[in-house]
CSV table of C-alpha atoms in Angstrom, one decimal:
chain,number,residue,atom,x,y,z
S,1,UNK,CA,3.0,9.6,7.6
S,2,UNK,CA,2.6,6.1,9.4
S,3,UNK,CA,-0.8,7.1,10.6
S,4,UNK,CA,-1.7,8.3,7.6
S,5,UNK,CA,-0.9,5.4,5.6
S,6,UNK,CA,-2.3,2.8,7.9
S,7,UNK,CA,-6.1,5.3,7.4
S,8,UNK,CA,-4.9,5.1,3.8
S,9,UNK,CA,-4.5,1.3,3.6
S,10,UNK,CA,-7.9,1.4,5.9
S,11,UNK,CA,-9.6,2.6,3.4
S,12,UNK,CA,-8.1,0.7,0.7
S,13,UNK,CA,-9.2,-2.2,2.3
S,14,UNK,CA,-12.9,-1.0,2.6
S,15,UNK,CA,-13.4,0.0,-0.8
S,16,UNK,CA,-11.8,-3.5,-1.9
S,17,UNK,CA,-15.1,-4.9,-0.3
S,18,UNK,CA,-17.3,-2.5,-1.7
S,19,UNK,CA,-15.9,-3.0,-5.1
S,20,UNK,CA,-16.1,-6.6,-4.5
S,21,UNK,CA,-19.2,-6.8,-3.2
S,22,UNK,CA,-20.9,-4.4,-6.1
S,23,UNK,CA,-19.0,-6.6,-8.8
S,24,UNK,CA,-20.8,-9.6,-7.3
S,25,UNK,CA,-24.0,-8.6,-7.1
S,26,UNK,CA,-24.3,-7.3,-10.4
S,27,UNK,CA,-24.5,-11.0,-11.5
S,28,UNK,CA,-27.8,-11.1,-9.4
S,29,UNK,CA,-29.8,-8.4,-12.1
S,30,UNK,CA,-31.8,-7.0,-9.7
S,31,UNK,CA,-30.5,-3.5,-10.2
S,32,UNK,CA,-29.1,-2.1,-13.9
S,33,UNK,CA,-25.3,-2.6,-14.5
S,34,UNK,CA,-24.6,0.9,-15.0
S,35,UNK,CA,-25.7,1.3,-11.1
S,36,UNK,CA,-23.4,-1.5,-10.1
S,37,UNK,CA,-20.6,0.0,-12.5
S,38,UNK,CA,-20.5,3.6,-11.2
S,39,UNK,CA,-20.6,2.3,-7.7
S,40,UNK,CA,-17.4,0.1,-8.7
S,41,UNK,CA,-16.2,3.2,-10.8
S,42,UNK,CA,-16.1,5.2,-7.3
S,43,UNK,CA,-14.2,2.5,-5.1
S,44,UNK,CA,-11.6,1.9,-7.9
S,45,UNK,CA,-11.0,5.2,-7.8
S,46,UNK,CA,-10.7,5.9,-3.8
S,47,UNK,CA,-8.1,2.8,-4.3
S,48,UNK,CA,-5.8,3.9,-7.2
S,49,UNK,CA,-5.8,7.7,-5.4
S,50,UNK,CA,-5.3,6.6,-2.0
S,51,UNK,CA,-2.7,3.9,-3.5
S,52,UNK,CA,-0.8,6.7,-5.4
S,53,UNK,CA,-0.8,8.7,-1.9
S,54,UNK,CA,0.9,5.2,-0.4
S,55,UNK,CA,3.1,5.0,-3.0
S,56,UNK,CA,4.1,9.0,-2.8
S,57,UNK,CA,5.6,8.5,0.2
S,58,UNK,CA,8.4,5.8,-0.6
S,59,UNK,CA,10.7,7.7,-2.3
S,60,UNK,CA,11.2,10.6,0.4
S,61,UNK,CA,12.1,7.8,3.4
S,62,UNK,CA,14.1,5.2,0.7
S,63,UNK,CA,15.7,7.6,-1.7
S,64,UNK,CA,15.7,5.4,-4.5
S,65,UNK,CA,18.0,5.4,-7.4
S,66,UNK,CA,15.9,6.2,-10.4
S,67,UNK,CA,15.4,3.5,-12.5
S,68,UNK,CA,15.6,3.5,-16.6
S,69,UNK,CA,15.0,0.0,-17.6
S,70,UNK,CA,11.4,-0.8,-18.3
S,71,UNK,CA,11.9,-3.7,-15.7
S,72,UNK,CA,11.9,-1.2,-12.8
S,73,UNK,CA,10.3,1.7,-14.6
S,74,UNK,CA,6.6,2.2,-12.7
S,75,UNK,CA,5.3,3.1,-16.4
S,76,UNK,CA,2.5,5.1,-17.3
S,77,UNK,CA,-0.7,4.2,-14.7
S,78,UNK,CA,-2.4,6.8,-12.4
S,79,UNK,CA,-0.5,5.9,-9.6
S,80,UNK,CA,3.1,6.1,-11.2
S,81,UNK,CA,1.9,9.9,-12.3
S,82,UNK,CA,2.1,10.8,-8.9
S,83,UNK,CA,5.6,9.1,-7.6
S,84,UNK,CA,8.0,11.7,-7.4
S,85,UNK,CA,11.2,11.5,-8.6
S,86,UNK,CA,14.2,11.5,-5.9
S,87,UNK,CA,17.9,11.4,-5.7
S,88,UNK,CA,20.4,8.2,-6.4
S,89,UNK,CA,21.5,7.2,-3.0
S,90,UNK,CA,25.7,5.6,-3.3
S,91,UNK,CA,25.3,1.6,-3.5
S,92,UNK,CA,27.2,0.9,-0.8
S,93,UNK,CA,25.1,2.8,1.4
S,94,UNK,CA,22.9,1.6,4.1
S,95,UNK,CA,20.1,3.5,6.9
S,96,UNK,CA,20.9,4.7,9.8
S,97,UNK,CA,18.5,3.4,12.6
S,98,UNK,CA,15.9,6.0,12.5
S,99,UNK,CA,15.7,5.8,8.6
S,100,UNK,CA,15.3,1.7,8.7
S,101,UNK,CA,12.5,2.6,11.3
S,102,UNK,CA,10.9,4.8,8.7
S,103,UNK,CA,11.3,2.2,6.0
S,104,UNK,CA,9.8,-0.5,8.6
S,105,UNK,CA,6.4,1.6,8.6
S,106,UNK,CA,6.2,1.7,4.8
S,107,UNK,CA,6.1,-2.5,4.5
S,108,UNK,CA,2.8,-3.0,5.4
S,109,UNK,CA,1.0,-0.5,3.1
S,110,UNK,CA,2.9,-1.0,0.3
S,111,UNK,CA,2.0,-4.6,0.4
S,112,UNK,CA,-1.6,-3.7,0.5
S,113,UNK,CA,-1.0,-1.4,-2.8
S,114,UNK,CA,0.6,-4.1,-4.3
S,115,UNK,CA,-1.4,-7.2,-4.1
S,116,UNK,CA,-4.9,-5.0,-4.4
S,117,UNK,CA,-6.1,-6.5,-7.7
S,118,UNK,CA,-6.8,-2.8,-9.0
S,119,UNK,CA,-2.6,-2.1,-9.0
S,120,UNK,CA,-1.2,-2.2,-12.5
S,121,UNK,CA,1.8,-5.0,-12.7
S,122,UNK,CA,4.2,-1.9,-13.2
S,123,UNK,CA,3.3,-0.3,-9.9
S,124,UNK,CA,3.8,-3.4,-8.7
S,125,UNK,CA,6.7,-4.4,-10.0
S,126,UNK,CA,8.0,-1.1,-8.5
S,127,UNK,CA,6.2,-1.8,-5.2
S,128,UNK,CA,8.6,-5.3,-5.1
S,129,UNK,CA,11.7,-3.5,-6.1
S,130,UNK,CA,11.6,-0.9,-3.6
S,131,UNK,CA,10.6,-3.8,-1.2
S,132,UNK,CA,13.9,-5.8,-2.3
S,133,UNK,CA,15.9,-2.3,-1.9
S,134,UNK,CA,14.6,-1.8,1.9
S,135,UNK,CA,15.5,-5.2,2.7
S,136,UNK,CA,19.2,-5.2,1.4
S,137,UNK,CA,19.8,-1.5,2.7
S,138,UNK,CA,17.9,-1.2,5.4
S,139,UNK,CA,18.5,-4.7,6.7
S,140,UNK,CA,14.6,-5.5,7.3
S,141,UNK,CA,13.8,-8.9,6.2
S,142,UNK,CA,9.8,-8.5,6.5
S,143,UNK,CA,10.5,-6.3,3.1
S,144,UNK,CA,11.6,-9.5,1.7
S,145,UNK,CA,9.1,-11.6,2.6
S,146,UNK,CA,6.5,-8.8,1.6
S,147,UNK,CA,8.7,-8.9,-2.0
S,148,UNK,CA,7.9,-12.7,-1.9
S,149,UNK,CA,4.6,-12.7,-1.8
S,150,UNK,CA,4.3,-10.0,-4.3
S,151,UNK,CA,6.8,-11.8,-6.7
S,152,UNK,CA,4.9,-15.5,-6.1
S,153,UNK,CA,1.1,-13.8,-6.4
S,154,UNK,CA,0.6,-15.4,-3.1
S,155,UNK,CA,-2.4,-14.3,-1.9
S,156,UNK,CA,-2.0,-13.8,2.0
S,157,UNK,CA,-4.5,-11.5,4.0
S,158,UNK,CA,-3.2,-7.9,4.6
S,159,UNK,CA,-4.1,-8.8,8.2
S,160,UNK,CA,-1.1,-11.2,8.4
S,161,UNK,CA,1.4,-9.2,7.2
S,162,UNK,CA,0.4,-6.9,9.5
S,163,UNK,CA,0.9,-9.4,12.6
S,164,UNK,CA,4.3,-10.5,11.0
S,165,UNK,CA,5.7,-7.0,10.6
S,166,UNK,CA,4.6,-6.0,14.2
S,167,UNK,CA,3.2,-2.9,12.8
S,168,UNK,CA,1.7,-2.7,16.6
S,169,UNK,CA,2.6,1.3,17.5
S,170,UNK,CA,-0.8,1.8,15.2
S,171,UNK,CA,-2.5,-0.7,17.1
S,172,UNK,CA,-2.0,0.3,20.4
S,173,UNK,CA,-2.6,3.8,19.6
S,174,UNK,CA,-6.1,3.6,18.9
S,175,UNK,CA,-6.6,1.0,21.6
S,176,UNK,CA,-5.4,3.5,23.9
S,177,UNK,CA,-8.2,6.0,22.8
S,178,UNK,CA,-10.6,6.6,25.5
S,179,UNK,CA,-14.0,5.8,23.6
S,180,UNK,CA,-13.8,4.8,19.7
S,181,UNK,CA,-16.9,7.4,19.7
S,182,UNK,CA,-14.2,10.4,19.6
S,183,UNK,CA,-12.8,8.3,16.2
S,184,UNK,CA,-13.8,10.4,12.9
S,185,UNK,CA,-12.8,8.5,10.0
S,186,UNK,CA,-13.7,10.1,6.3
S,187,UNK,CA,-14.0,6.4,4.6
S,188,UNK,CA,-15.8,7.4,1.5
């Protein structure tokens, strides 16, 4: 799953600059807006599927409890059609060592899910409260500070994050790879 997500948030990533790049140039008029539009059309919607995919994976390594206030509820978007549901873990409960590592791997992309500009406020008001929940149960403070810049709409680059959650096991594994030519990476 850790591999996975860090391709997903890859790719996330990617199609931000696409999108951003398309919705940019469309001021220019050189091509029709309906070209630049369907080429937006196809990032956004690499980014809310590979962002529900993120987001699929919370609930099976946090367990959290389900939430019926609307302050907490993930609402009605794309992405919240695809979280599954899971069962209410005891409050008092906290992760064992092997679970907090599997919470640790989850920080980084949900960040990137949650301060993409495509991510309706209710995912990403989920996004911060399931942050929130891995920092008080899990005892990982890089959830909180994740949370924060969520909550404050401080814009910090994913890349950051990255260095400040020491989400290095991905790093060194492709570094280790013996040419980046045996690398096949499905980015569209």
């Amino acid at each position: 799953t850790n591999m996975r997500n860090n391709m997903r948030v890859f790719r996330i990533l990617l199609n931000e600059i696409i999108w951003k790049h398309y919705s940019e140039e469309m001021a220019s008029g050189s091509m029709p807006p309906s070209f630049y539009m369907a080429k937006m059309k196809e990032a956004e919607d690499v980014i809310i599927i590979l962002s529900a995919e993120i987001c699929a994976d919370v609930p099976q390594y946090v367990r959290l409890p389900q939430h019926s206030d609307q302050e907490h509820s993930v609402g009605s978007s794309n992405i919240s059609r695809q979280i599954p549901q899971t069962e209410r873990r005891g409050r008092g409960d906290t992760f064992t060592p092997s679970e907090a590592s599997q919470c640790y791997s989850l920080i980084w992309p949900m960040y990137v899910v949650g301060q993409t500009p495509l991510c309706p406020v209710p995912v990403r008001r989920w996004i911060i409260s399931n942050l929130h929940f891995i920092a008080d149960r899990a005892r990982i403070k890089e959830a909180k500070i994740a949370a924060g810049y969520l909550e404050r709409e401080e814009k910090i680059a994913p890349w950051s994050l990255y260095g400040q959650t020491g989400t290095y096991p991905f790093s060194a594994w492709v570094w280790s790879l013996p040419s980046w030519d045996h690398v096949s990476v499905d980015l569209f």
